[in-house]
Amino acid sequence: MTDTTKNQTLSQTLCQGNLAKLPTSIDIPTYDRSQLKAGIVHIGVGGFHRAHQAVYINELLKTPGAEQWGICGVGLLESNRGLRDILVRQDYLYSLVVRHPNGKIDNKIIGSMIDFIFAPDSKQAVIDKLAHSDTKIVSLTITEGGYNVNPTTGELDLNNASITHDIANPDDPTTAFGYIVAALKIRKNSGMPAFTVQSCDNIQHNGAVTRKMLLSFTQQQNPVDAELSQWIAQQVQFPNAMVDRITPVTTKADIDYVAQTFGLLDEWPITCESFSQWVIEDNFSDGRPQWDKVGAQFVSDVTPFEKMKIRLLNAGHSVLGLLGSIHGYATIDETVSDKDFADYLRAFMDLEVTPLLEQLDGIDLAQYKDTLIERFSNPNIKDSLARICSESSAKLPKFLIATITENLIAKRDCSLAALVIATWCLYSDKQVNQSQQALDIQDAMRDELTKYAKKTPTDKFAFLKLDSLFGDLIIQRAFSEHYGNAIDALYSPSSHIKEIMKSTLAKKHKKVSAETK
């Protein structure tokens, strides 16, 4: 191909009319997208949604009778404006690059999204779409912070400015809860059935958390309308689910790969690993897609599955993310490819997490952990540590601190996790790695984390005094002693994270060995 021809080709945007120009090796939608209805409205269209739920729907739409389960995306934030513009130009199509650990690549075009509403420009349009009779499911990937849970009390955070705004201004919503309640009020008053609210975020008991926060929000917003809260409590279903697929942030290299391979310009492709899992409680308000036909699993109780995944995979990511960032690594795969980090991670999973998990039928925990290491090591998935560590204040209470708390109650050692929390303190305080290179820290609580962490040189327990995150860990001697030792080591002028890890791990193994004699 000459440069002129190549430039002409790449000037053609990925869209419905250009699908026929794609190589036959690329998996494209085989269904008539013009006949789809948006039975699902998804709030928070990020990379994970487009690599996970939207892909399950894409595969289901290839079977007859599933036409009512198209997706309408909703963007709540001003930062979603660019995504809206790209999706409109591309007829809501996007490419998915699935990278296997052995180097194999599956190239797909996903067509399950048929509309996208940008809420800041069209608030009433979002409410109307949610309230429409076609809408059977309202699904969410709004990150852990989007649920506005106070990590200490477990209740709705009424100090959040967006929540207080939506409580006071029901006709001018800004949050997912504000939009959902506005639409449910219309459906109740019109005698329509309720839709299902389905969380697809990495939160343990995500459906139950969503239900609790939404009902609390409704009661605060509508204090004299008890009937609305009662109707939601009785009619709206909130199925718990466990979701899993590693999906890195899209890079220019991903865009270039798609341009070269597909011959068309996709401005926002998605890259993901080949592994995908979705375990869902079979509990819906007004029908559901037959996701089990395309690989999802319906169960009566998802709790043990989600605990396994959150405490091993998500916490494992955070362990590698914080320790690896301080060392100077940039991605998960290069971090876990270092034996010292792999050994530390496996010991954490084996010794501090596994004893808290129940055995699941059909799940070999040892094999599951082996698979996690293999997935983390995938050299074709360059998942950045900055992404993994982003919003740690929303993630770690559920992923890691919950494990620490359970171990303390069971009187089990938690020294490996204590080093990770101490490293988070150093990460928040210094904001550079051991080579003095700046860290890319993205966290809604960044200023508060920094404020407490910077007091550490004169008060080594200062970080733990941020009780909205750590509760009473500071007075739990079985934790604070390990934490204090870790801080001493990390803040030593000659400190090196790998040496501290190896020392901590050696002491851990020595203690375990003594206890088993």
Short mmCIF file of C-alpha atoms in Angstrom, two decimals:
data_model
loop_
_atom_site.label_atom_id
_atom_site.label_comp_id
_atom_site.label_asym_id
_atom_site.label_seq_id
_atom_site.Cartn_x
_atom_site.Cartn_y
_atom_site.Cartn_z
CA MET A 1 0.00 0.00 0.00
CA THR A 2 1.42 3.41 -0.95
CA ASP A 3 1.48 6.20 1.61
CA THR A 4 -1.18 8.06 -0.41
CA THR A 5 -3.49 5.06 -0.49
CA LYS A 6 -2.90 4.37 3.21
CA ASN A 7 -3.76 7.95 4.16
CA GLN A 8 -6.93 7.81 2.07
CA THR A 9 -7.94 4.57 3.78
CA LEU A 10 -7.32 5.86 7.26
CA SER A 11 -9.33 9.01 6.56
CA GLN A 12 -12.38 6.73 6.56
CA THR A 13 -13.84 6.50 10.03
CA LEU A 14 -15.13 3.28 11.51
CA CYS A 15 -18.90 3.41 10.92
CA GLN A 16 -21.75 1.18 9.80
CA GLY A 17 -21.26 2.00 6.13
CA ASN A 18 -17.59 1.02 6.21
CA LEU A 19 -17.95 -2.39 7.88
CA ALA A 20 -17.99 -4.11 4.49
CA LYS A 21 -14.48 -2.76 3.84
CA LEU A 22 -12.98 -4.60 6.78
CA PRO A 23 -10.88 -7.74 6.29
CA THR A 24 -12.86 -10.96 6.65
CA SER A 25 -10.63 -11.96 9.58
CA ILE A 26 -12.29 -9.28 11.72
CA ASP A 27 -15.42 -10.34 13.62
CA ILE A 28 -18.17 -7.81 12.80
CA PRO A 29 -21.84 -7.59 13.90
CA THR A 30 -23.88 -10.08 11.88
CA TYR A 31 -27.20 -8.79 13.20
CA ASP A 32 -29.35 -5.94 11.85
CA ARG A 33 -28.52 -3.06 14.17
CA SER A 34 -31.38 -0.98 12.75
CA GLN A 35 -33.84 -3.40 14.36
CA LEU A 36 -32.45 -3.16 17.88
CA LYS A 37 -34.21 -1.56 20.84
CA ALA A 38 -32.35 -0.18 23.83
CA GLY A 39 -33.54 -2.49 26.58
CA ILE A 40 -30.45 -1.56 28.59
CA VAL A 41 -29.43 1.97 29.51
CA HIS A 42 -25.87 1.97 30.79
CA ILE A 43 -24.57 4.83 32.93
CA GLY A 44 -20.79 5.28 32.88
CA VAL A 45 -19.53 4.09 29.51
CA GLY A 46 -15.88 3.39 30.16
CA GLY A 47 -13.40 0.88 28.83
CA PHE A 48 -14.51 -1.90 31.15
CA HIS A 49 -18.16 -1.70 30.13
CA ARG A 50 -17.17 -1.78 26.46
CA ALA A 51 -14.90 -4.80 27.04
CA HIS A 52 -17.33 -6.70 29.24
CA GLN A 53 -21.12 -6.20 29.40
CA ALA A 54 -21.36 -4.71 25.91
CA VAL A 55 -19.39 -7.68 24.53
CA TYR A 56 -21.71 -10.22 26.15
CA ILE A 57 -24.66 -8.37 24.58
CA ASN A 58 -22.86 -8.21 21.22
CA GLU A 59 -22.52 -12.00 21.22
CA LEU A 60 -26.12 -12.50 22.36
CA LEU A 61 -27.44 -10.26 19.57
CA LYS A 62 -26.03 -12.74 17.07
CA THR A 63 -28.77 -15.15 18.17
CA PRO A 64 -32.41 -14.65 17.03
CA GLY A 65 -34.85 -13.10 19.48
CA ALA A 66 -32.48 -10.85 21.40
CA GLU A 67 -33.24 -7.63 19.50
CA GLN A 68 -34.73 -5.87 22.55
CA TRP A 69 -31.38 -5.88 24.37
CA GLY A 70 -29.44 -3.14 22.61
CA ILE A 71 -27.60 -0.61 24.78
CA CYS A 72 -28.02 3.15 25.13
CA GLY A 73 -25.02 4.68 26.86
CA VAL A 74 -25.23 7.66 29.20
CA GLY A 75 -22.36 9.98 30.11
CA LEU A 76 -22.86 12.02 33.28
CA LEU A 77 -19.59 13.94 33.33
CA GLU A 78 -18.28 16.78 31.21
CA SER A 79 -15.28 14.56 30.47
CA ASN A 80 -17.64 12.25 28.55
CA ARG A 81 -18.27 14.87 25.85
CA GLY A 82 -15.38 13.68 23.68
CA LEU A 83 -16.48 10.05 23.94
CA ARG A 84 -20.01 11.07 22.89
CA ASP A 85 -18.66 12.87 19.82
CA ILE A 86 -16.52 9.89 18.82
CA LEU A 87 -19.33 7.37 19.24
CA VAL A 88 -21.72 9.51 17.22
CA ARG A 89 -19.20 9.77 14.37
CA GLN A 90 -18.70 6.00 14.49
CA ASP A 91 -22.41 5.05 14.62
CA TYR A 92 -21.69 3.86 18.20
CA LEU A 93 -19.37 1.16 16.86
CA TYR A 94 -15.92 0.49 18.29
CA SER A 95 -13.18 -2.04 17.85
CA LEU A 96 -12.14 -4.53 20.50
CA VAL A 97 -8.65 -6.00 20.51
CA VAL A 98 -8.48 -9.14 22.64
CA ARG A 99 -4.89 -10.06 23.51
CA HIS A 100 -4.10 -13.60 24.70
CA PRO A 101 -1.05 -14.37 26.86
CA ASN A 102 0.45 -16.47 24.03
CA GLY A 103 0.39 -13.51 21.64
CA LYS A 104 -2.76 -14.47 19.75
CA ILE A 105 -5.04 -11.49 18.98
CA ASP A 106 -8.78 -11.52 18.30
CA ASN A 107 -10.04 -8.47 16.42
CA LYS A 108 -13.72 -7.56 16.73
CA ILE A 109 -16.18 -4.77 16.04
CA ILE A 110 -18.78 -4.36 18.77
CA GLY A 111 -22.21 -3.14 17.69
CA SER A 112 -24.38 -3.58 20.77
CA MET A 113 -24.47 0.14 21.60
CA ILE A 114 -27.04 1.97 19.49
CA ASP A 115 -27.27 5.37 21.19
CA PHE A 116 -25.47 7.62 23.66
CA ILE A 117 -26.90 10.53 25.64
CA PHE A 118 -24.61 13.19 27.07
CA ALA A 119 -26.37 14.20 30.29
CA PRO A 120 -24.90 17.72 30.80
CA ASP A 121 -26.53 18.78 27.51
CA SER A 122 -29.70 16.67 27.75
CA LYS A 123 -30.77 15.97 31.33
CA GLN A 124 -34.42 15.48 30.48
CA ALA A 125 -33.50 13.20 27.59
CA VAL A 126 -31.69 10.92 30.05
CA ILE A 127 -34.65 10.85 32.44
CA ASP A 128 -37.05 10.16 29.56
CA LYS A 129 -34.86 7.32 28.28
CA LEU A 130 -34.69 5.73 31.70
CA ALA A 131 -38.44 6.06 32.09
CA HIS A 132 -39.20 4.64 28.61
CA SER A 133 -41.07 1.35 28.50
CA ASP A 134 -38.31 -0.23 26.37
CA THR A 135 -35.84 0.17 29.24
CA LYS A 136 -35.73 -3.03 31.27
CA ILE A 137 -32.31 -2.66 32.90
CA VAL A 138 -30.33 0.38 34.04
CA SER A 139 -26.76 -0.77 34.50
CA LEU A 140 -23.86 1.05 36.11
CA THR A 141 -20.09 1.31 35.94
CA ILE A 142 -19.62 4.51 37.91
CA THR A 143 -16.51 3.38 39.87
CA GLU A 144 -16.46 2.68 43.58
CA GLY A 145 -16.63 6.38 44.41
CA GLY A 146 -19.82 6.85 42.39
CA TYR A 147 -21.87 5.07 45.05
CA ASN A 148 -21.00 7.72 47.64
CA VAL A 149 -20.55 5.27 50.52
CA ASN A 150 -18.92 6.55 53.67
CA PRO A 151 -16.21 3.87 54.12
CA THR A 152 -16.36 4.06 57.91
CA THR A 153 -20.13 4.01 58.49
CA GLY A 154 -21.23 2.21 55.33
CA GLU A 155 -24.02 4.78 54.94
CA LEU A 156 -24.72 7.30 52.18
CA ASP A 157 -22.20 10.14 52.32
CA LEU A 158 -24.42 13.16 52.85
CA ASN A 159 -21.39 15.44 52.83
CA ASN A 160 -20.79 14.81 49.14
CA ALA A 161 -21.57 18.02 47.24
CA SER A 162 -23.15 16.26 44.27
CA ILE A 163 -25.42 14.19 46.52
CA THR A 164 -26.54 17.22 48.53
CA HIS A 165 -27.23 19.08 45.29
CA ASP A 166 -29.37 16.27 43.91
CA ILE A 167 -31.28 15.88 47.18
CA ALA A 168 -32.14 19.59 47.11
CA ASN A 169 -32.73 19.76 43.33
CA PRO A 170 -34.63 16.67 42.13
CA ASP A 171 -35.36 18.29 38.76
CA ASP A 172 -31.69 19.05 38.11
CA PRO A 173 -29.86 15.74 38.69
CA THR A 174 -26.12 15.30 38.35
CA THR A 175 -25.55 11.85 39.86
CA ALA A 176 -26.65 8.39 38.75
CA PHE A 177 -28.92 8.22 41.79
CA GLY A 178 -30.55 11.53 40.92
CA TYR A 179 -31.38 10.38 37.39
CA ILE A 180 -32.55 6.92 38.43
CA VAL A 181 -34.91 8.20 41.14
CA ALA A 182 -36.35 10.83 38.79
CA ALA A 183 -37.14 8.12 36.23
CA LEU A 184 -38.50 5.65 38.79
CA LYS A 185 -40.83 8.35 40.10
CA ILE A 186 -42.24 8.76 36.58
CA ARG A 187 -42.66 5.01 36.15
CA LYS A 188 -44.41 4.64 39.50
CA ASN A 189 -46.77 7.54 38.86
CA SER A 190 -47.54 6.20 35.37
CA GLY A 191 -48.28 2.70 36.57
CA MET A 192 -45.33 1.26 34.65
CA PRO A 193 -43.22 -1.65 35.89
CA ALA A 194 -39.89 -0.90 37.54
CA PHE A 195 -36.62 -1.51 35.74
CA THR A 196 -33.73 -3.46 37.25
CA VAL A 197 -30.77 -1.47 38.58
CA GLN A 198 -27.68 -3.56 37.84
CA SER A 199 -24.27 -2.59 39.17
CA CYS A 200 -21.31 -3.86 37.13
CA ASP A 201 -18.67 -2.29 39.37
CA ASN A 202 -15.99 -4.06 41.41
CA ILE A 203 -17.77 -3.71 44.73
CA GLN A 204 -18.57 -6.59 47.02
CA HIS A 205 -22.37 -6.99 47.23
CA ASN A 206 -22.61 -4.35 44.51
CA GLY A 207 -26.35 -4.83 44.08
CA ALA A 208 -27.04 -4.64 47.81
CA VAL A 209 -24.84 -1.55 48.14
CA THR A 210 -26.63 0.11 45.23
CA ARG A 211 -30.01 -0.68 46.79
CA LYS A 212 -29.04 0.67 50.19
CA MET A 213 -27.55 3.88 48.83
CA LEU A 214 -30.41 4.50 46.38
CA LEU A 215 -33.09 3.97 49.03
CA SER A 216 -31.26 6.25 51.44
CA PHE A 217 -30.95 8.87 48.72
CA THR A 218 -34.66 8.55 47.87
CA GLN A 219 -35.69 8.97 51.49
CA GLN A 220 -33.49 12.05 51.87
CA GLN A 221 -34.77 13.59 48.64
CA ASN A 222 -38.43 12.73 49.18
CA PRO A 223 -38.95 12.83 52.97
CA VAL A 224 -42.75 13.25 52.69
CA ASP A 225 -43.20 10.68 49.91
CA ALA A 226 -42.77 7.40 51.75
CA GLU A 227 -44.70 5.60 49.02
CA LEU A 228 -41.91 6.15 46.48
CA SER A 229 -39.28 4.57 48.74
CA GLN A 230 -41.63 1.69 49.53
CA TRP A 231 -42.36 1.13 45.83
CA ILE A 232 -38.67 1.11 44.95
CA ALA A 233 -37.92 -1.26 47.84
CA GLN A 234 -40.65 -3.64 46.71
CA GLN A 235 -40.49 -3.38 42.91
CA VAL A 236 -36.88 -2.61 41.90
CA GLN A 237 -34.43 -5.49 41.85
CA PHE A 238 -30.69 -4.97 42.42
CA PRO A 239 -28.89 -8.21 41.47
CA ASN A 240 -25.44 -8.70 42.92
CA ALA A 241 -22.78 -9.63 40.38
CA MET A 242 -19.10 -10.45 40.10
CA VAL A 243 -17.40 -9.01 37.02
CA ASP A 244 -13.89 -9.68 35.79
CA ARG A 245 -11.85 -8.66 32.77
CA ILE A 246 -8.61 -6.69 32.78
CA THR A 247 -9.04 -3.67 30.53
CA PRO A 248 -6.15 -1.18 30.29
CA VAL A 249 -6.58 2.44 29.33
CA THR A 250 -6.54 2.96 25.56
CA THR A 251 -3.21 4.25 24.23
CA LYS A 252 -2.05 5.76 20.95
CA ALA A 253 -0.39 2.41 20.21
CA ASP A 254 -3.83 0.78 20.39
CA ILE A 255 -5.26 3.34 17.97
CA ASP A 256 -2.32 2.82 15.61
CA TYR A 257 -2.71 -0.97 15.77
CA VAL A 258 -6.38 -0.76 14.84
CA ALA A 259 -5.65 1.65 11.98
CA GLN A 260 -3.00 -0.66 10.55
CA THR A 261 -4.98 -3.86 11.05
CA PHE A 262 -8.53 -2.71 10.31
CA GLY A 263 -7.71 -0.11 7.69
CA LEU A 264 -10.19 2.28 9.32
CA LEU A 265 -9.81 4.97 11.96
CA ASP A 266 -11.28 4.16 15.35
CA GLU A 267 -10.68 7.10 17.67
CA TRP A 268 -11.31 5.12 20.85
CA PRO A 269 -10.72 1.35 20.51
CA ILE A 270 -10.61 -0.95 23.51
CA THR A 271 -7.92 -3.50 24.34
CA CYS A 272 -8.50 -6.26 26.87
CA GLU A 273 -7.31 -9.66 28.00
CA SER A 274 -8.92 -12.87 26.73
CA PHE A 275 -10.23 -13.92 30.16
CA SER A 276 -13.76 -12.78 31.00
CA GLN A 277 -16.09 -13.76 33.82
CA TRP A 278 -19.54 -12.61 34.91
CA VAL A 279 -21.45 -14.26 37.75
CA ILE A 280 -24.92 -12.77 38.30
CA GLU A 281 -27.72 -13.34 40.80
CA ASP A 282 -30.81 -14.28 38.82
CA ASN A 283 -33.01 -11.55 40.25
CA PHE A 284 -34.53 -9.05 37.76
CA SER A 285 -37.55 -6.74 37.80
CA ASP A 286 -38.79 -6.93 34.22
CA GLY A 287 -36.98 -9.64 32.28
CA ARG A 288 -33.31 -10.09 31.41
CA PRO A 289 -31.05 -11.11 28.52
CA GLN A 290 -30.05 -14.76 28.28
CA TRP A 291 -26.45 -13.97 29.13
CA ASP A 292 -25.90 -17.57 30.17
CA LYS A 293 -26.04 -18.49 26.47
CA VAL A 294 -22.85 -16.48 25.87
CA GLY A 295 -20.73 -17.38 28.87
CA ALA A 296 -22.19 -15.60 31.91
CA GLN A 297 -23.26 -17.63 34.94
CA PHE A 298 -26.50 -17.12 36.87
CA VAL A 299 -26.44 -18.17 40.54
CA SER A 300 -28.64 -17.80 43.60
CA ASP A 301 -25.86 -16.24 45.70
CA VAL A 302 -22.88 -14.45 44.20
CA THR A 303 -21.31 -13.49 47.55
CA PRO A 304 -18.53 -16.10 47.72
CA PHE A 305 -17.59 -15.53 44.07
CA GLU A 306 -17.29 -11.78 44.44
CA LYS A 307 -15.37 -12.03 47.71
CA MET A 308 -12.88 -14.38 46.05
CA LYS A 309 -12.39 -12.06 43.11
CA ILE A 310 -12.24 -8.77 45.03
CA ARG A 311 -9.91 -10.05 47.75
CA LEU A 312 -7.56 -11.85 45.32
CA LEU A 313 -7.60 -10.10 41.94
CA ASN A 314 -8.50 -6.54 42.90
CA ALA A 315 -6.46 -6.52 46.08
CA GLY A 316 -3.63 -8.23 44.20
CA HIS A 317 -3.69 -5.44 41.67
CA SER A 318 -3.38 -2.87 44.47
CA VAL A 319 -0.52 -4.77 46.10
CA LEU A 320 1.43 -4.79 42.85
CA GLY A 321 0.32 -1.26 41.97
CA LEU A 322 1.56 0.46 45.12
CA LEU A 323 4.71 -1.58 45.69
CA GLY A 324 5.61 -1.55 42.00
CA SER A 325 5.02 2.19 41.65
CA ILE A 326 7.44 2.97 44.48
CA HIS A 327 10.04 0.67 42.93
CA GLY A 328 9.70 2.45 39.59
CA TYR A 329 7.78 -0.03 37.45
CA ALA A 330 5.10 1.30 35.11
CA THR A 331 2.86 -1.69 34.32
CA ILE A 332 1.40 -4.73 36.04
CA ASP A 333 3.08 -7.24 33.74
CA GLU A 334 6.62 -5.93 34.33
CA THR A 335 5.99 -5.78 38.07
CA VAL A 336 4.74 -9.35 38.47
CA SER A 337 7.45 -10.60 36.11
CA ASP A 338 9.91 -9.63 38.85
CA LYS A 339 10.13 -12.72 41.08
CA ASP A 340 10.35 -10.67 44.27
CA PHE A 341 7.00 -9.04 43.55
CA ALA A 342 5.41 -12.27 42.34
CA ASP A 343 6.54 -14.08 45.49
CA TYR A 344 5.19 -11.31 47.71
CA LEU A 345 1.85 -11.27 45.90
CA ARG A 346 1.45 -15.05 46.05
CA ALA A 347 2.29 -15.11 49.75
CA PHE A 348 -0.27 -12.37 50.39
CA MET A 349 -2.92 -14.35 48.50
CA ASP A 350 -2.02 -17.68 50.12
CA LEU A 351 -1.42 -16.58 53.71
CA GLU A 352 -3.61 -13.52 54.30
CA VAL A 353 -6.54 -13.94 51.90
CA THR A 354 -7.16 -17.63 51.22
CA PRO A 355 -7.84 -18.52 54.89
CA LEU A 356 -10.78 -16.06 54.78
CA LEU A 357 -12.39 -17.59 51.67
CA GLU A 358 -14.79 -20.48 51.50
CA GLN A 359 -14.32 -23.30 49.02
CA LEU A 360 -16.58 -22.95 45.98
CA ASP A 361 -17.94 -25.81 43.93
CA GLY A 362 -16.13 -25.93 40.62
CA ILE A 363 -13.41 -23.51 41.76
CA ASP A 364 -9.89 -24.72 42.51
CA LEU A 365 -8.46 -21.80 44.52
CA ALA A 366 -4.85 -22.79 43.87
CA GLN A 367 -5.53 -22.93 40.15
CA TYR A 368 -7.47 -19.65 40.30
CA LYS A 369 -4.45 -17.94 41.88
CA ASP A 370 -2.14 -19.51 39.28
CA THR A 371 -4.42 -18.09 36.59
CA LEU A 372 -4.31 -14.64 38.18
CA ILE A 373 -0.53 -14.60 38.08
CA GLU A 374 -0.63 -15.69 34.44
CA ARG A 375 -3.15 -12.97 33.60
CA PHE A 376 -1.15 -10.30 35.43
CA SER A 377 1.96 -11.46 33.55
CA ASN A 378 0.36 -11.12 30.10
CA PRO A 379 2.98 -9.07 28.18
CA ASN A 380 0.33 -8.04 25.65
CA ILE A 381 -1.76 -6.22 28.25
CA LYS A 382 0.14 -3.14 29.36
CA ASP A 383 -2.06 -2.21 32.32
CA SER A 384 -0.53 0.86 33.91
CA LEU A 385 0.13 1.03 37.62
CA ALA A 386 -1.20 4.60 37.58
CA ARG A 387 -4.60 3.25 36.51
CA ILE A 388 -4.47 0.46 39.06
CA CYS A 389 -3.66 2.92 41.86
CA SER A 390 -6.20 5.53 40.77
CA GLU A 391 -8.94 6.18 43.34
CA SER A 392 -7.25 3.94 45.88
CA SER A 393 -9.23 5.69 48.61
CA ALA A 394 -12.40 4.18 47.15
CA LYS A 395 -10.86 0.77 46.38
CA LEU A 396 -8.64 -0.19 49.30
CA PRO A 397 -11.31 -0.14 52.03
CA LYS A 398 -13.13 -2.90 50.13
CA PHE A 399 -10.20 -4.69 48.50
CA LEU A 400 -7.57 -4.70 51.26
CA ILE A 401 -8.66 -3.09 54.53
CA ALA A 402 -11.62 -5.49 54.77
CA THR A 403 -9.13 -8.38 54.64
CA ILE A 404 -6.99 -6.75 57.34
CA THR A 405 -10.06 -6.29 59.56
CA GLU A 406 -11.17 -9.91 59.17
CA ASN A 407 -7.68 -11.18 59.94
CA LEU A 408 -7.52 -9.04 63.07
CA ILE A 409 -10.86 -10.42 64.25
CA ALA A 410 -9.58 -13.95 63.61
CA LYS A 411 -6.29 -13.06 65.37
CA ARG A 412 -4.29 -13.78 62.22
CA ASP A 413 -1.11 -11.97 61.17
CA CYS A 414 -1.58 -9.22 58.55
CA SER A 415 2.01 -8.00 58.18
CA LEU A 416 2.06 -8.29 54.37
CA ALA A 417 -1.00 -6.08 54.00
CA ALA A 418 0.39 -3.67 56.61
CA LEU A 419 3.40 -3.00 54.38
CA VAL A 420 1.07 -2.20 51.48
CA ILE A 421 -0.82 0.36 53.57
CA ALA A 422 2.46 1.88 54.75
CA THR A 423 3.60 2.04 51.13
CA TRP A 424 0.37 3.86 50.28
CA CYS A 425 1.36 6.42 52.91
CA LEU A 426 4.79 6.90 51.32
CA TYR A 427 3.17 7.04 47.86
CA SER A 428 0.78 9.79 49.04
CA ASP A 429 3.48 11.70 50.90
CA LYS A 430 6.48 11.72 48.56
CA GLN A 431 4.56 11.25 45.25
CA VAL A 432 7.77 10.06 43.59
CA ASN A 433 9.30 6.63 43.10
CA GLN A 434 12.72 5.53 44.40
CA SER A 435 14.35 7.17 41.39
CA GLN A 436 12.66 10.47 42.27
CA GLN A 437 10.39 10.31 39.22
CA ALA A 438 6.94 11.84 39.72
CA LEU A 439 4.01 9.47 40.22
CA ASP A 440 0.73 10.05 38.39
CA ILE A 441 -1.68 10.09 41.34
CA GLN A 442 -5.39 10.26 40.59
CA ASP A 443 -7.63 10.19 43.64
CA ALA A 444 -10.65 12.21 44.75
CA MET A 445 -9.11 12.25 48.25
CA ARG A 446 -5.61 13.12 47.05
CA ASP A 447 -5.33 16.36 49.04
CA GLU A 448 -6.57 14.74 52.23
CA LEU A 449 -4.34 11.69 51.80
CA THR A 450 -1.34 13.95 51.23
CA LYS A 451 -2.16 16.10 54.24
CA TYR A 452 -2.17 13.14 56.62
CA ALA A 453 0.75 11.33 54.98
CA LYS A 454 3.04 14.37 55.16
CA LYS A 455 2.83 14.32 58.96
CA THR A 456 4.46 10.88 59.02
CA PRO A 457 8.09 12.03 59.60
CA THR A 458 7.04 13.44 63.01
CA ASP A 459 4.17 11.03 63.72
CA LYS A 460 4.56 7.65 62.05
CA PHE A 461 0.90 6.78 62.66
CA ALA A 462 -0.46 10.05 61.22
CA PHE A 463 -1.75 8.45 58.02
CA LEU A 464 -3.88 6.00 60.03
CA LYS A 465 -5.61 8.93 61.74
CA LEU A 466 -7.61 9.43 58.54
CA ASP A 467 -10.38 7.45 60.19
CA SER A 468 -12.87 7.82 57.33
CA LEU A 469 -10.66 5.26 55.57
CA PHE A 470 -8.94 3.34 58.33
CA GLY A 471 -11.51 3.31 61.11
CA ASP A 472 -9.88 2.11 64.32
CA LEU A 473 -6.84 0.39 62.78
CA ILE A 474 -4.58 2.80 64.63
CA ILE A 475 -5.58 1.29 67.98
CA GLN A 476 -5.37 -2.31 66.75
CA ARG A 477 -1.93 -3.19 68.07
CA ALA A 478 -1.73 -6.37 65.97
CA PHE A 479 -1.84 -4.12 62.92
CA SER A 480 -0.25 -0.87 64.08
CA GLU A 481 2.92 -2.63 65.24
CA HIS A 482 3.51 -4.08 61.76
CA TYR A 483 2.53 -0.77 60.17
CA GLY A 484 4.94 1.19 62.36
CA ASN A 485 7.80 -1.16 61.53
CA ALA A 486 7.02 -0.80 57.83
CA ILE A 487 6.99 2.99 58.10
CA ASP A 488 10.36 2.95 59.88
CA ALA A 489 11.83 0.85 57.08
CA LEU A 490 10.24 2.83 54.23
CA TYR A 491 11.31 6.20 55.62
CA SER A 492 14.87 5.09 56.35
CA PRO A 493 17.40 7.06 54.24
CA SER A 494 18.74 3.83 52.75
CA SER A 495 15.37 2.20 52.17
CA HIS A 496 14.73 0.04 49.13
CA ILE A 497 11.25 -1.36 48.59
CA LYS A 498 12.43 -4.78 47.33
CA GLU A 499 14.66 -5.32 50.35
CA ILE A 500 11.84 -4.31 52.67
CA MET A 501 9.47 -6.70 50.89
CA LYS A 502 11.94 -9.58 51.16
CA SER A 503 12.55 -8.89 54.85
CA THR A 504 8.81 -8.69 55.59
CA LEU A 505 8.18 -11.89 53.65
CA ALA A 506 10.99 -13.76 55.41
CA LYS A 507 9.57 -12.81 58.82
CA LYS A 508 6.12 -13.87 57.66
CA HIS A 509 7.32 -17.30 56.55
CA LYS A 510 9.28 -17.74 59.78
CA LYS A 511 6.18 -16.97 61.83
CA VAL A 512 3.98 -19.29 59.77
CA SER A 513 6.56 -22.05 60.07
CA ALA A 514 6.69 -21.63 63.85
CA GLU A 515 2.90 -21.71 64.14
CA THR A 516 2.61 -24.93 62.13
CA LYS A 517 5.14 -26.86 64.22
#
